[in-house]
Coordinates of C-alpha atoms in Angstrom, one line a residue:
Chain A
M1 CA 0.0 0.0 0.0
S2 CA 1.3 3.3 -0.9
R3 CA 1.5 5.9 1.9
S4 CA 1.4 9.0 0.0
G5 CA -0.5 10.8 -2.7
S6 CA -3.5 9.3 -4.4
G7 CA -2.3 5.8 -3.7
R8 CA -3.0 6.0 0.0
K9 CA -5.4 3.7 1.7
V10 CA -7.2 3.8 5.0
V11 CA -7.5 0.8 7.2
V12 CA -10.9 0.1 8.7
V13 CA -11.2 -2.0 11.9
P14 CA -14.6 -2.8 13.3
C15 CA -15.0 -4.4 16.7
S16 CA -15.9 -8.1 16.8
G17 CA -18.6 -7.6 19.4
I18 CA -20.8 -10.6 19.5
G19 CA -23.1 -10.0 22.5
K20 CA -25.1 -7.0 21.4
P21 CA -26.5 -5.5 18.2
Y22 CA -24.0 -2.6 18.3
G23 CA -21.2 -4.9 17.5
T24 CA -23.0 -6.1 14.5
V25 CA -23.7 -2.5 13.5
S26 CA -20.0 -1.8 13.6
R27 CA -19.3 -4.8 11.4
E28 CA -22.0 -3.8 8.9
A29 CA -20.8 -0.2 8.8
A30 CA -17.3 -1.4 8.0
Y31 CA -18.6 -3.5 5.1
E32 CA -20.7 -0.7 3.8
L33 CA -17.8 1.6 3.8
C34 CA -15.2 -0.9 2.4
E35 CA -17.4 -2.6 -0.1
E36 CA -19.9 0.0 -1.3
L37 CA -18.9 3.5 -0.5
R38 CA -15.1 3.6 -0.7
P39 CA -13.8 0.2 -2.0
R40 CA -10.7 1.7 -3.6
T41 CA -9.4 3.7 -0.7
T42 CA -10.1 1.5 2.3
A43 CA -9.0 -1.9 3.5
L44 CA -10.7 -4.0 6.1
V45 CA -8.6 -5.7 8.8
A46 CA -9.9 -8.4 11.0
L47 CA -9.6 -7.5 14.7
S48 CA -8.8 -11.1 15.6
R49 CA -5.6 -10.8 13.6
L50 CA -4.6 -7.8 15.6
V51 CA -5.4 -9.5 18.8
M52 CA -3.1 -12.3 17.9
G53 CA -0.3 -10.0 16.8
D54 CA -0.4 -11.2 13.3
A55 CA 2.6 -9.7 11.6
G56 CA 0.9 -8.8 8.3
A57 CA -2.0 -7.2 10.0
G58 CA 0.4 -5.3 12.3
R59 CA 2.3 -3.9 9.3
T60 CA -0.9 -2.9 7.7
V61 CA -2.2 -0.9 10.6
A62 CA 1.2 0.5 11.4
G63 CA 1.7 1.8 7.9
H64 CA -1.7 3.4 7.3
P65 CA -4.1 5.6 9.1
A66 CA -6.9 3.6 10.7
I67 CA -10.5 4.1 11.5
A68 CA -11.8 2.1 14.4
I69 CA -15.5 1.4 14.7
D70 CA -16.5 0.2 18.2
G71 CA -19.7 -1.1 19.5
C72 CA -19.2 -0.5 23.2
K73 CA -17.3 1.7 25.6
L74 CA -14.5 -0.8 25.9
T75 CA -13.3 0.3 22.4
C76 CA -11.5 -2.9 21.5
A77 CA -10.9 -2.0 17.9
A78 CA -9.2 1.4 18.8
K79 CA -7.2 -0.2 21.6
M80 CA -5.9 -3.0 19.4
V81 CA -4.9 -0.6 16.6
R82 CA -2.8 1.3 19.0
V83 CA -1.4 -1.7 20.7
R84 CA -0.1 -2.9 17.3
G85 CA 1.6 0.4 16.5
G86 CA -1.1 2.0 14.4
T87 CA -2.6 5.4 14.5
V88 CA -6.3 5.8 15.0
A89 CA -7.2 8.7 12.7
R90 CA -10.8 8.5 13.7
E91 CA -12.6 6.6 16.4
V92 CA -16.3 6.0 15.9
A93 CA -18.6 4.8 18.7
V94 CA -21.7 3.2 17.4
L95 CA -23.5 4.3 20.6
D96 CA -22.7 8.0 20.0
V97 CA -24.1 7.9 16.5
Y98 CA -27.2 6.0 17.7
R99 CA -27.8 8.8 20.3
C100 CA -28.1 11.2 17.4
H101 CA -30.4 8.9 15.5
R102 CA -32.7 7.4 18.2
E103 CA -35.2 6.4 15.5
L104 CA -32.6 3.8 14.3
K105 CA -32.7 1.4 17.2
P106 CA -30.7 -1.7 16.2
E107 CA -32.0 -5.1 17.1
G108 CA -30.7 -8.5 16.3
I109 CA -27.1 -9.8 16.4
A110 CA -26.9 -12.5 13.8
E111 CA -29.2 -10.5 11.6
L112 CA -29.8 -6.8 12.1
N113 CA -33.2 -5.3 11.7
D114 CA -33.8 -2.6 9.1
A115 CA -33.1 0.2 11.6
G116 CA -29.8 -1.4 12.4
L117 CA -28.9 -1.6 8.8
A118 CA -29.8 2.0 8.3
L119 CA -27.8 3.0 11.3
A120 CA -24.8 1.2 9.9
R121 CA -25.3 3.1 6.6
V122 CA -25.4 6.4 8.5
I123 CA -22.2 5.6 10.3
A124 CA -20.4 4.6 7.1
E125 CA -21.6 7.8 5.4
E126 CA -20.4 9.9 8.3
I127 CA -16.9 8.3 8.0
V128 CA -16.6 8.9 4.2
P129 CA -15.3 12.5 4.6
T130 CA -12.6 11.3 6.9
V131 CA -11.6 8.6 4.4
D132 CA -11.6 11.1 1.6
A133 CA -9.4 13.5 3.5
L134 CA -6.9 10.8 4.4
A135 CA -7.0 9.0 1.0
P136 CA -8.4 11.2 -1.7
P137 CA -10.5 9.3 -4.2
G138 CA -9.0 8.9 -7.6
G139 CA -7.0 5.8 -7.5
A140 CA -5.4 3.8 -4.8
E141 CA -2.8 1.6 -6.5
P142 CA -1.0 -1.1 -4.5
A143 CA 2.6 -0.7 -4.0
E144 CA 5.0 -3.6 -4.2
G145 CA 5.6 -5.3 -1.0
D146 CA 2.3 -4.3 0.6
E147 CA 0.5 -6.7 2.9
P148 CA -2.9 -7.4 1.6
P149 CA -5.5 -8.3 4.3
A150 CA -6.2 -12.0 4.3
G151 CA -9.0 -13.0 2.1
D152 CA -9.3 -9.8 0.2
G153 CA -8.6 -9.1 -3.4
P154 CA -6.0 -6.6 -4.1
L155 CA -5.8 -4.5 -0.9
G156 CA -9.4 -5.0 0.0
G157 CA -12.6 -3.8 -1.3
D158 CA -12.6 -5.7 -4.5
E159 CA -14.1 -8.9 -3.1
E160 CA -16.7 -10.7 -5.0
D161 CA -19.6 -10.5 -2.7
G162 CA -21.8 -13.4 -3.7
D163 CA -25.3 -13.6 -2.5
H164 CA -26.4 -10.5 -0.7
G165 CA -29.9 -11.3 0.2
R166 CA -30.8 -9.5 3.3
Chain B
M1 CA -27.4 -39.0 35.2
A2 CA -27.9 -38.9 31.5
G3 CA -29.2 -35.6 30.2
E4 CA -28.4 -33.7 33.4
A5 CA -26.6 -30.5 32.6
T6 CA -23.7 -30.0 34.8
T7 CA -21.6 -27.5 33.1
R8 CA -22.0 -24.4 31.0
V9 CA -19.8 -24.3 28.0
G10 CA -17.9 -21.3 26.6
I11 CA -17.8 -20.6 22.9
I12 CA -15.3 -18.1 21.5
A13 CA -15.6 -17.2 17.8
C14 CA -12.9 -15.5 15.8
S15 CA -15.6 -13.5 13.9
G16 CA -12.9 -12.7 11.3
E17 CA -14.2 -9.9 9.3
E18 CA -12.0 -10.4 6.3
I19 CA -13.3 -13.7 5.1
P20 CA -16.6 -15.6 4.7
E21 CA -15.4 -18.3 7.1
G22 CA -15.1 -15.6 9.8
T23 CA -18.7 -14.7 9.3
I24 CA -19.6 -18.4 9.4
S25 CA -17.8 -18.8 12.7
R26 CA -19.8 -15.9 14.1
L27 CA -23.2 -16.9 12.8
A28 CA -22.7 -20.5 13.9
T29 CA -21.7 -19.5 17.4
L30 CA -24.7 -17.2 17.7
R31 CA -27.1 -19.8 16.6
V32 CA -25.8 -22.3 19.1
L33 CA -26.0 -19.6 21.9
H34 CA -29.4 -18.3 21.0
E35 CA -31.3 -21.2 19.4
R36 CA -29.7 -24.6 19.9
R37 CA -28.2 -24.5 23.4
P38 CA -29.4 -21.3 25.1
G39 CA -28.7 -21.3 28.8
R40 CA -26.0 -23.9 28.5
T41 CA -23.5 -21.8 26.6
V42 CA -21.8 -18.4 27.1
T43 CA -19.5 -16.4 25.0
L44 CA -17.1 -13.5 25.1
C45 CA -15.7 -11.2 22.4
L46 CA -12.2 -12.5 21.6
P47 CA -10.6 -9.0 21.8
L48 CA -11.7 -8.6 25.4
F49 CA -8.9 -10.9 26.4
L50 CA -6.6 -8.0 25.7
A51 CA -8.9 -5.0 25.7
G52 CA -11.0 -5.9 28.7
D53 CA -10.4 -5.3 32.4
G54 CA -8.6 -8.5 33.0
N55 CA -11.5 -10.5 34.5
E56 CA -12.2 -11.9 31.1
R57 CA -9.0 -14.0 31.2
A58 CA -10.6 -16.4 33.7
F59 CA -13.2 -17.3 31.0
A60 CA -11.7 -20.5 29.6
A61 CA -10.7 -21.6 33.1
K62 CA -14.2 -21.1 34.4
Y63 CA -15.9 -22.7 31.4
P64 CA -14.8 -25.6 29.2
T65 CA -14.4 -23.6 26.0
I66 CA -14.9 -24.3 22.3
A67 CA -12.8 -22.1 20.0
V68 CA -14.6 -21.6 16.7
D69 CA -12.2 -20.3 14.0
G70 CA -12.7 -19.5 10.4
C71 CA -9.3 -20.4 9.0
A72 CA -6.1 -22.1 9.8
Q73 CA -4.7 -19.1 11.5
R74 CA -6.9 -20.2 14.4
C75 CA -6.9 -16.8 16.2
A76 CA -9.7 -17.8 18.6
A77 CA -8.0 -21.0 19.7
R78 CA -4.6 -19.5 20.0
G79 CA -5.9 -16.3 21.6
T80 CA -7.9 -18.3 24.1
E81 CA -4.9 -20.4 25.0
A82 CA -2.6 -17.5 25.2
Y83 CA -4.7 -15.1 27.2
S84 CA -7.0 -17.4 29.2
A85 CA -6.6 -21.2 29.2
R86 CA -6.3 -24.0 26.7
P87 CA -9.6 -24.5 24.9
A88 CA -11.4 -27.8 25.6
A89 CA -12.1 -28.2 21.9
S90 CA -11.5 -26.4 18.6
V91 CA -13.5 -26.1 15.4
V92 CA -12.2 -24.7 12.2
V93 CA -14.8 -23.7 9.6
S94 CA -12.5 -24.2 6.6
E95 CA -11.8 -27.8 7.7
I96 CA -15.5 -28.5 8.1
V97 CA -16.2 -27.1 4.7
A98 CA -13.5 -29.4 3.2
A99 CA -14.6 -32.4 5.3
C100 CA -18.2 -32.0 4.2
G101 CA -17.3 -31.5 0.6
L102 CA -19.0 -28.1 0.5
P103 CA -18.2 -25.5 -2.1
A104 CA -16.1 -22.6 -1.0
P105 CA -18.3 -20.1 0.8
Q106 CA -18.6 -16.6 -0.7
G107 CA -19.8 -13.3 0.7
R108 CA -18.3 -12.2 4.0
R109 CA -21.1 -9.7 4.4
R110 CA -23.9 -11.8 3.2
L111 CA -23.2 -15.5 2.9
D112 CA -24.2 -17.3 -0.3
A113 CA -25.9 -20.7 -0.2
A114 CA -22.6 -22.6 0.3
G115 CA -21.9 -20.3 3.3
R116 CA -25.2 -21.0 4.8
Q117 CA -24.7 -24.7 4.4
A118 CA -21.3 -24.3 6.1
V119 CA -23.1 -22.5 9.0
D120 CA -25.4 -25.4 9.4
A121 CA -22.6 -27.9 9.4
T122 CA -20.6 -25.9 11.9
V123 CA -23.5 -25.5 14.2
E124 CA -24.0 -29.3 14.3
R125 CA -20.3 -29.8 15.1
I126 CA -20.4 -27.2 17.9
V127 CA -23.6 -28.7 19.4
E128 CA -22.0 -32.1 19.5
L129 CA -19.1 -30.6 21.4
V130 CA -21.3 -28.6 23.7
D131 CA -23.3 -31.7 24.6
A132 CA -20.1 -33.7 25.2
L133 CA -18.6 -31.1 27.4
A134 CA -21.8 -30.2 29.3
G135 CA -22.6 -33.8 30.2
G136 CA -25.7 -34.5 28.1
P137 CA -27.9 -33.4 25.1
V138 CA -30.9 -32.1 27.0
P139 CA -30.8 -28.3 27.5
A140 CA -31.1 -27.2 31.1
A141 CA -33.9 -24.8 31.8
G142 CA -33.4 -21.5 33.6
T143 CA -29.7 -21.5 33.7
G144 CA -29.2 -18.2 32.0
G145 CA -27.9 -15.3 34.0
D146 CA -24.3 -14.8 34.8
D147 CA -21.7 -13.7 32.4
P148 CA -23.8 -12.4 29.7
P149 CA -22.0 -11.9 26.4
R150 CA -20.7 -8.5 25.7

Protein backbone atom coordinates (compact mmCIF):
# COMPACT_ATOMS: atom_id res chain seq x y z
CA MET A 1 0.00 0.00 0.00
CA SER A 2 1.35 3.34 -0.87
CA ARG A 3 1.51 5.85 1.93
CA SER A 4 1.39 9.03 -0.03
CA GLY A 5 -0.52 10.82 -2.71
CA SER A 6 -3.50 9.33 -4.43
CA GLY A 7 -2.34 5.79 -3.68
CA ARG A 8 -2.99 6.01 0.02
CA LYS A 9 -5.41 3.68 1.73
CA VAL A 10 -7.20 3.82 5.01
CA VAL A 11 -7.49 0.79 7.24
CA VAL A 12 -10.90 0.10 8.73
CA VAL A 13 -11.17 -2.02 11.87
CA PRO A 14 -14.60 -2.84 13.28
CA CYS A 15 -15.00 -4.41 16.68
CA SER A 16 -15.89 -8.07 16.83
CA GLY A 17 -18.63 -7.56 19.37
CA ILE A 18 -20.84 -10.63 19.49
CA GLY A 19 -23.09 -9.98 22.46
CA LYS A 20 -25.10 -6.95 21.40
CA PRO A 21 -26.48 -5.49 18.18
CA TYR A 22 -24.04 -2.58 18.34
CA GLY A 23 -21.16 -4.90 17.52
CA THR A 24 -23.00 -6.13 14.47
CA VAL A 25 -23.68 -2.54 13.47
CA SER A 26 -19.96 -1.80 13.61
CA ARG A 27 -19.27 -4.77 11.38
CA GLU A 28 -22.01 -3.83 8.94
CA ALA A 29 -20.82 -0.22 8.79
CA ALA A 30 -17.31 -1.39 7.98
CA TYR A 31 -18.58 -3.54 5.14
CA GLU A 32 -20.74 -0.72 3.83
CA LEU A 33 -17.76 1.58 3.83
CA CYS A 34 -15.21 -0.85 2.41
CA GLU A 35 -17.36 -2.64 -0.12
CA GLU A 36 -19.86 -0.04 -1.26
CA LEU A 37 -18.86 3.53 -0.47
CA ARG A 38 -15.07 3.59 -0.69
CA PRO A 39 -13.84 0.22 -1.97
CA ARG A 40 -10.74 1.69 -3.63
CA THR A 41 -9.40 3.66 -0.72
CA THR A 42 -10.15 1.46 2.26
CA ALA A 43 -9.00 -1.93 3.48
CA LEU A 44 -10.72 -4.00 6.13
CA VAL A 45 -8.56 -5.66 8.76
CA ALA A 46 -9.91 -8.38 11.03
CA LEU A 47 -9.62 -7.49 14.68
CA SER A 48 -8.80 -11.09 15.60
CA ARG A 49 -5.56 -10.83 13.62
CA LEU A 50 -4.58 -7.78 15.61
CA VAL A 51 -5.43 -9.54 18.84
CA MET A 52 -3.06 -12.33 17.90
CA GLY A 53 -0.32 -9.97 16.83
CA ASP A 54 -0.38 -11.20 13.25
CA ALA A 55 2.65 -9.67 11.57
CA GLY A 56 0.91 -8.81 8.32
CA ALA A 57 -2.02 -7.16 10.03
CA GLY A 58 0.38 -5.31 12.30
CA ARG A 59 2.32 -3.94 9.33
CA THR A 60 -0.90 -2.88 7.68
CA VAL A 61 -2.19 -0.88 10.64
CA ALA A 62 1.25 0.49 11.43
CA GLY A 63 1.66 1.78 7.92
CA HIS A 64 -1.70 3.39 7.28
CA PRO A 65 -4.14 5.61 9.09
CA ALA A 66 -6.87 3.61 10.73
CA ILE A 67 -10.52 4.13 11.46
CA ALA A 68 -11.83 2.12 14.39
CA ILE A 69 -15.54 1.43 14.70
CA ASP A 70 -16.48 0.23 18.16
CA GLY A 71 -19.73 -1.12 19.49
CA CYS A 72 -19.18 -0.48 23.18
CA LYS A 73 -17.25 1.68 25.59
CA LEU A 74 -14.45 -0.85 25.87
CA THR A 75 -13.29 0.29 22.41
CA CYS A 76 -11.51 -2.94 21.55
CA ALA A 77 -10.86 -1.96 17.94
CA ALA A 78 -9.23 1.36 18.75
CA LYS A 79 -7.19 -0.15 21.55
CA MET A 80 -5.87 -2.97 19.40
CA VAL A 81 -4.87 -0.65 16.57
CA ARG A 82 -2.80 1.34 19.04
CA VAL A 83 -1.37 -1.74 20.70
CA ARG A 84 -0.11 -2.92 17.31
CA GLY A 85 1.55 0.36 16.53
CA GLY A 86 -1.14 1.97 14.44
CA THR A 87 -2.57 5.45 14.48
CA VAL A 88 -6.28 5.84 14.96
CA ALA A 89 -7.20 8.68 12.66
CA ARG A 90 -10.81 8.48 13.70
CA GLU A 91 -12.59 6.59 16.41
CA VAL A 92 -16.28 5.99 15.87
CA ALA A 93 -18.55 4.82 18.66
CA VAL A 94 -21.74 3.22 17.41
CA LEU A 95 -23.54 4.30 20.57
CA ASP A 96 -22.67 7.96 19.98
CA VAL A 97 -24.11 7.87 16.49
CA TYR A 98 -27.17 6.03 17.74
CA ARG A 99 -27.77 8.78 20.31
CA CYS A 100 -28.09 11.20 17.41
CA HIS A 101 -30.42 8.86 15.53
CA ARG A 102 -32.73 7.42 18.16
CA GLU A 103 -35.18 6.39 15.50
CA LEU A 104 -32.65 3.82 14.28
CA LYS A 105 -32.65 1.37 17.17
CA PRO A 106 -30.66 -1.70 16.16
CA GLU A 107 -32.02 -5.09 17.07
CA GLY A 108 -30.70 -8.54 16.27
CA ILE A 109 -27.14 -9.76 16.42
CA ALA A 110 -26.94 -12.49 13.83
CA GLU A 111 -29.21 -10.46 11.57
CA LEU A 112 -29.83 -6.78 12.06
CA ASN A 113 -33.24 -5.26 11.69
CA ASP A 114 -33.80 -2.57 9.07
CA ALA A 115 -33.12 0.18 11.58
CA GLY A 116 -29.80 -1.39 12.44
CA LEU A 117 -28.85 -1.62 8.79
CA ALA A 118 -29.83 2.01 8.33
CA LEU A 119 -27.76 3.02 11.35
CA ALA A 120 -24.78 1.20 9.87
CA ARG A 121 -25.29 3.08 6.62
CA VAL A 122 -25.41 6.38 8.49
CA ILE A 123 -22.17 5.55 10.28
CA ALA A 124 -20.44 4.58 7.06
CA GLU A 125 -21.59 7.77 5.35
CA GLU A 126 -20.37 9.86 8.28
CA ILE A 127 -16.93 8.28 7.96
CA VAL A 128 -16.60 8.93 4.23
CA PRO A 129 -15.31 12.52 4.56
CA THR A 130 -12.56 11.28 6.87
CA VAL A 131 -11.58 8.60 4.39
CA ASP A 132 -11.57 11.11 1.56
CA ALA A 133 -9.40 13.49 3.54
CA LEU A 134 -6.90 10.78 4.36
CA ALA A 135 -6.97 9.05 1.01
CA PRO A 136 -8.38 11.25 -1.71
CA PRO A 137 -10.51 9.33 -4.19
CA GLY A 138 -9.02 8.94 -7.60
CA GLY A 139 -6.97 5.82 -7.47
CA ALA A 140 -5.35 3.79 -4.80
CA GLU A 141 -2.80 1.62 -6.48
CA PRO A 142 -1.05 -1.07 -4.49
CA ALA A 143 2.65 -0.65 -4.01
CA GLU A 144 4.97 -3.61 -4.24
CA GLY A 145 5.57 -5.33 -0.95
CA ASP A 146 2.30 -4.34 0.64
CA GLU A 147 0.53 -6.72 2.93
CA PRO A 148 -2.95 -7.44 1.64
CA PRO A 149 -5.52 -8.26 4.28
CA ALA A 150 -6.23 -11.97 4.27
CA GLY A 151 -9.05 -13.03 2.05
CA ASP A 152 -9.27 -9.76 0.22
CA GLY A 153 -8.64 -9.10 -3.36
CA PRO A 154 -5.97 -6.55 -4.13
CA LEU A 155 -5.80 -4.54 -0.93
CA GLY A 156 -9.38 -5.04 0.00
CA GLY A 157 -12.63 -3.77 -1.30
CA ASP A 158 -12.56 -5.74 -4.51
CA GLU A 159 -14.12 -8.86 -3.11
CA GLU A 160 -16.73 -10.73 -5.04
CA ASP A 161 -19.61 -10.54 -2.71
CA GLY A 162 -21.80 -13.41 -3.73
CA ASP A 163 -25.34 -13.60 -2.53
CA HIS A 164 -26.38 -10.48 -0.71
CA GLY A 165 -29.90 -11.29 0.15
CA ARG A 166 -30.83 -9.50 3.35
CA MET B 1 -27.44 -38.96 35.20
CA ALA B 2 -27.94 -38.93 31.49
CA GLY B 3 -29.24 -35.64 30.22
CA GLU B 4 -28.39 -33.74 33.37
CA ALA B 5 -26.64 -30.54 32.61
CA THR B 6 -23.68 -30.02 34.84
CA THR B 7 -21.58 -27.48 33.08
CA ARG B 8 -21.97 -24.38 31.02
CA VAL B 9 -19.79 -24.30 27.97
CA GLY B 10 -17.93 -21.31 26.60
CA ILE B 11 -17.76 -20.58 22.91
CA ILE B 12 -15.27 -18.11 21.47
CA ALA B 13 -15.61 -17.23 17.79
CA CYS B 14 -12.92 -15.54 15.78
CA SER B 15 -15.55 -13.48 13.92
CA GLY B 16 -12.88 -12.74 11.32
CA GLU B 17 -14.24 -9.85 9.32
CA GLU B 18 -12.04 -10.36 6.27
CA ILE B 19 -13.27 -13.72 5.06
CA PRO B 20 -16.59 -15.57 4.71
CA GLU B 21 -15.39 -18.27 7.07
CA GLY B 22 -15.08 -15.65 9.81
CA THR B 23 -18.69 -14.67 9.29
CA ILE B 24 -19.61 -18.35 9.42
CA SER B 25 -17.81 -18.76 12.75
CA ARG B 26 -19.80 -15.86 14.15
CA LEU B 27 -23.20 -16.92 12.84
CA ALA B 28 -22.74 -20.53 13.89
CA THR B 29 -21.72 -19.46 17.38
CA LEU B 30 -24.72 -17.16 17.70
CA ARG B 31 -27.11 -19.85 16.56
CA VAL B 32 -25.83 -22.28 19.15
CA LEU B 33 -25.97 -19.62 21.86
CA HIS B 34 -29.43 -18.32 21.04
CA GLU B 35 -31.28 -21.21 19.43
CA ARG B 36 -29.70 -24.61 19.91
CA ARG B 37 -28.20 -24.50 23.39
CA PRO B 38 -29.39 -21.33 25.12
CA GLY B 39 -28.73 -21.31 28.82
CA ARG B 40 -25.97 -23.87 28.52
CA THR B 41 -23.53 -21.75 26.56
CA VAL B 42 -21.82 -18.44 27.11
CA THR B 43 -19.54 -16.36 24.97
CA LEU B 44 -17.11 -13.51 25.09
CA CYS B 45 -15.73 -11.23 22.42
CA LEU B 46 -12.25 -12.46 21.59
CA PRO B 47 -10.63 -8.98 21.77
CA LEU B 48 -11.70 -8.61 25.38
CA PHE B 49 -8.91 -10.94 26.41
CA LEU B 50 -6.62 -8.02 25.66
CA ALA B 51 -8.86 -4.99 25.74
CA GLY B 52 -11.01 -5.91 28.72
CA ASP B 53 -10.44 -5.27 32.38
CA GLY B 54 -8.61 -8.52 33.04
CA ASN B 55 -11.49 -10.49 34.50
CA GLU B 56 -12.17 -11.92 31.06
CA ARG B 57 -9.00 -13.96 31.23
CA ALA B 58 -10.64 -16.36 33.66
CA PHE B 59 -13.20 -17.32 31.02
CA ALA B 60 -11.70 -20.53 29.64
CA ALA B 61 -10.65 -21.64 33.10
CA LYS B 62 -14.19 -21.15 34.37
CA TYR B 63 -15.94 -22.72 31.39
CA PRO B 64 -14.76 -25.55 29.17
CA THR B 65 -14.42 -23.57 25.99
CA ILE B 66 -14.85 -24.32 22.32
CA ALA B 67 -12.83 -22.12 19.98
CA VAL B 68 -14.56 -21.55 16.65
CA ASP B 69 -12.20 -20.33 13.96
CA GLY B 70 -12.74 -19.45 10.36
CA CYS B 71 -9.34 -20.37 9.02
CA ALA B 72 -6.10 -22.14 9.77
CA GLN B 73 -4.71 -19.09 11.54
CA ARG B 74 -6.92 -20.20 14.44
CA CYS B 75 -6.94 -16.83 16.16
CA ALA B 76 -9.71 -17.82 18.57
CA ALA B 77 -8.01 -21.02 19.67
CA ARG B 78 -4.57 -19.48 19.96
CA GLY B 79 -5.90 -16.35 21.58
CA THR B 80 -7.93 -18.27 24.13
CA GLU B 81 -4.94 -20.40 25.03
CA ALA B 82 -2.55 -17.47 25.16
CA TYR B 83 -4.72 -15.14 27.21
CA SER B 84 -7.04 -17.42 29.17
CA ALA B 85 -6.63 -21.20 29.17
CA ARG B 86 -6.33 -24.01 26.69
CA PRO B 87 -9.64 -24.53 24.87
CA ALA B 88 -11.38 -27.80 25.55
CA ALA B 89 -12.14 -28.17 21.86
CA SER B 90 -11.47 -26.44 18.60
CA VAL B 91 -13.53 -26.07 15.44
CA VAL B 92 -12.16 -24.69 12.18
CA VAL B 93 -14.75 -23.73 9.58
CA SER B 94 -12.47 -24.22 6.59
CA GLU B 95 -11.81 -27.78 7.74
CA ILE B 96 -15.52 -28.48 8.12
CA VAL B 97 -16.17 -27.11 4.66
CA ALA B 98 -13.51 -29.41 3.24
CA ALA B 99 -14.63 -32.44 5.25
CA CYS B 100 -18.24 -32.00 4.18
CA GLY B 101 -17.29 -31.47 0.56
CA LEU B 102 -19.02 -28.10 0.46
CA PRO B 103 -18.24 -25.46 -2.14
CA ALA B 104 -16.09 -22.59 -1.01
CA PRO B 105 -18.34 -20.08 0.76
CA GLN B 106 -18.59 -16.60 -0.68
CA GLY B 107 -19.75 -13.28 0.70
CA ARG B 108 -18.28 -12.20 3.98
CA ARG B 109 -21.08 -9.68 4.43
CA ARG B 110 -23.94 -11.81 3.16
CA LEU B 111 -23.23 -15.47 2.86
CA ASP B 112 -24.17 -17.35 -0.28
CA ALA B 113 -25.89 -20.73 -0.22
CA ALA B 114 -22.63 -22.56 0.34
CA GLY B 115 -21.87 -20.28 3.25
CA ARG B 116 -25.22 -20.96 4.81
CA GLN B 117 -24.65 -24.69 4.42
CA ALA B 118 -21.33 -24.26 6.15
CA VAL B 119 -23.07 -22.46 9.02
CA ASP B 120 -25.43 -25.42 9.38
CA ALA B 121 -22.58 -27.92 9.41
CA THR B 122 -20.57 -25.86 11.86
CA VAL B 123 -23.55 -25.51 14.18
CA GLU B 124 -23.99 -29.27 14.29
CA ARG B 125 -20.35 -29.78 15.14
CA ILE B 126 -20.44 -27.19 17.90
CA VAL B 127 -23.62 -28.68 19.36
CA GLU B 128 -21.98 -32.10 19.48
CA LEU B 129 -19.08 -30.64 21.37
CA VAL B 130 -21.29 -28.63 23.72
CA ASP B 131 -23.27 -31.73 24.63
CA ALA B 132 -20.13 -33.74 25.16
CA LEU B 133 -18.60 -31.09 27.38
CA ALA B 134 -21.77 -30.22 29.27
CA GLY B 135 -22.63 -33.75 30.16
CA GLY B 136 -25.72 -34.45 28.10
CA PRO B 137 -27.86 -33.43 25.15
CA VAL B 138 -30.88 -32.08 27.03
CA PRO B 139 -30.79 -28.33 27.45
CA ALA B 140 -31.11 -27.25 31.06
CA ALA B 141 -33.91 -24.83 31.84
CA GLY B 142 -33.42 -21.53 33.58
CA THR B 143 -29.68 -21.53 33.71
CA GLY B 144 -29.20 -18.20 32.03
CA GLY B 145 -27.93 -15.33 34.01
CA ASP B 146 -24.32 -14.79 34.85
CA ASP B 147 -21.68 -13.72 32.44
CA PRO B 148 -23.83 -12.35 29.69
CA PRO B 149 -21.97 -11.93 26.44
CA ARG B 150 -20.71 -8.47 25.68
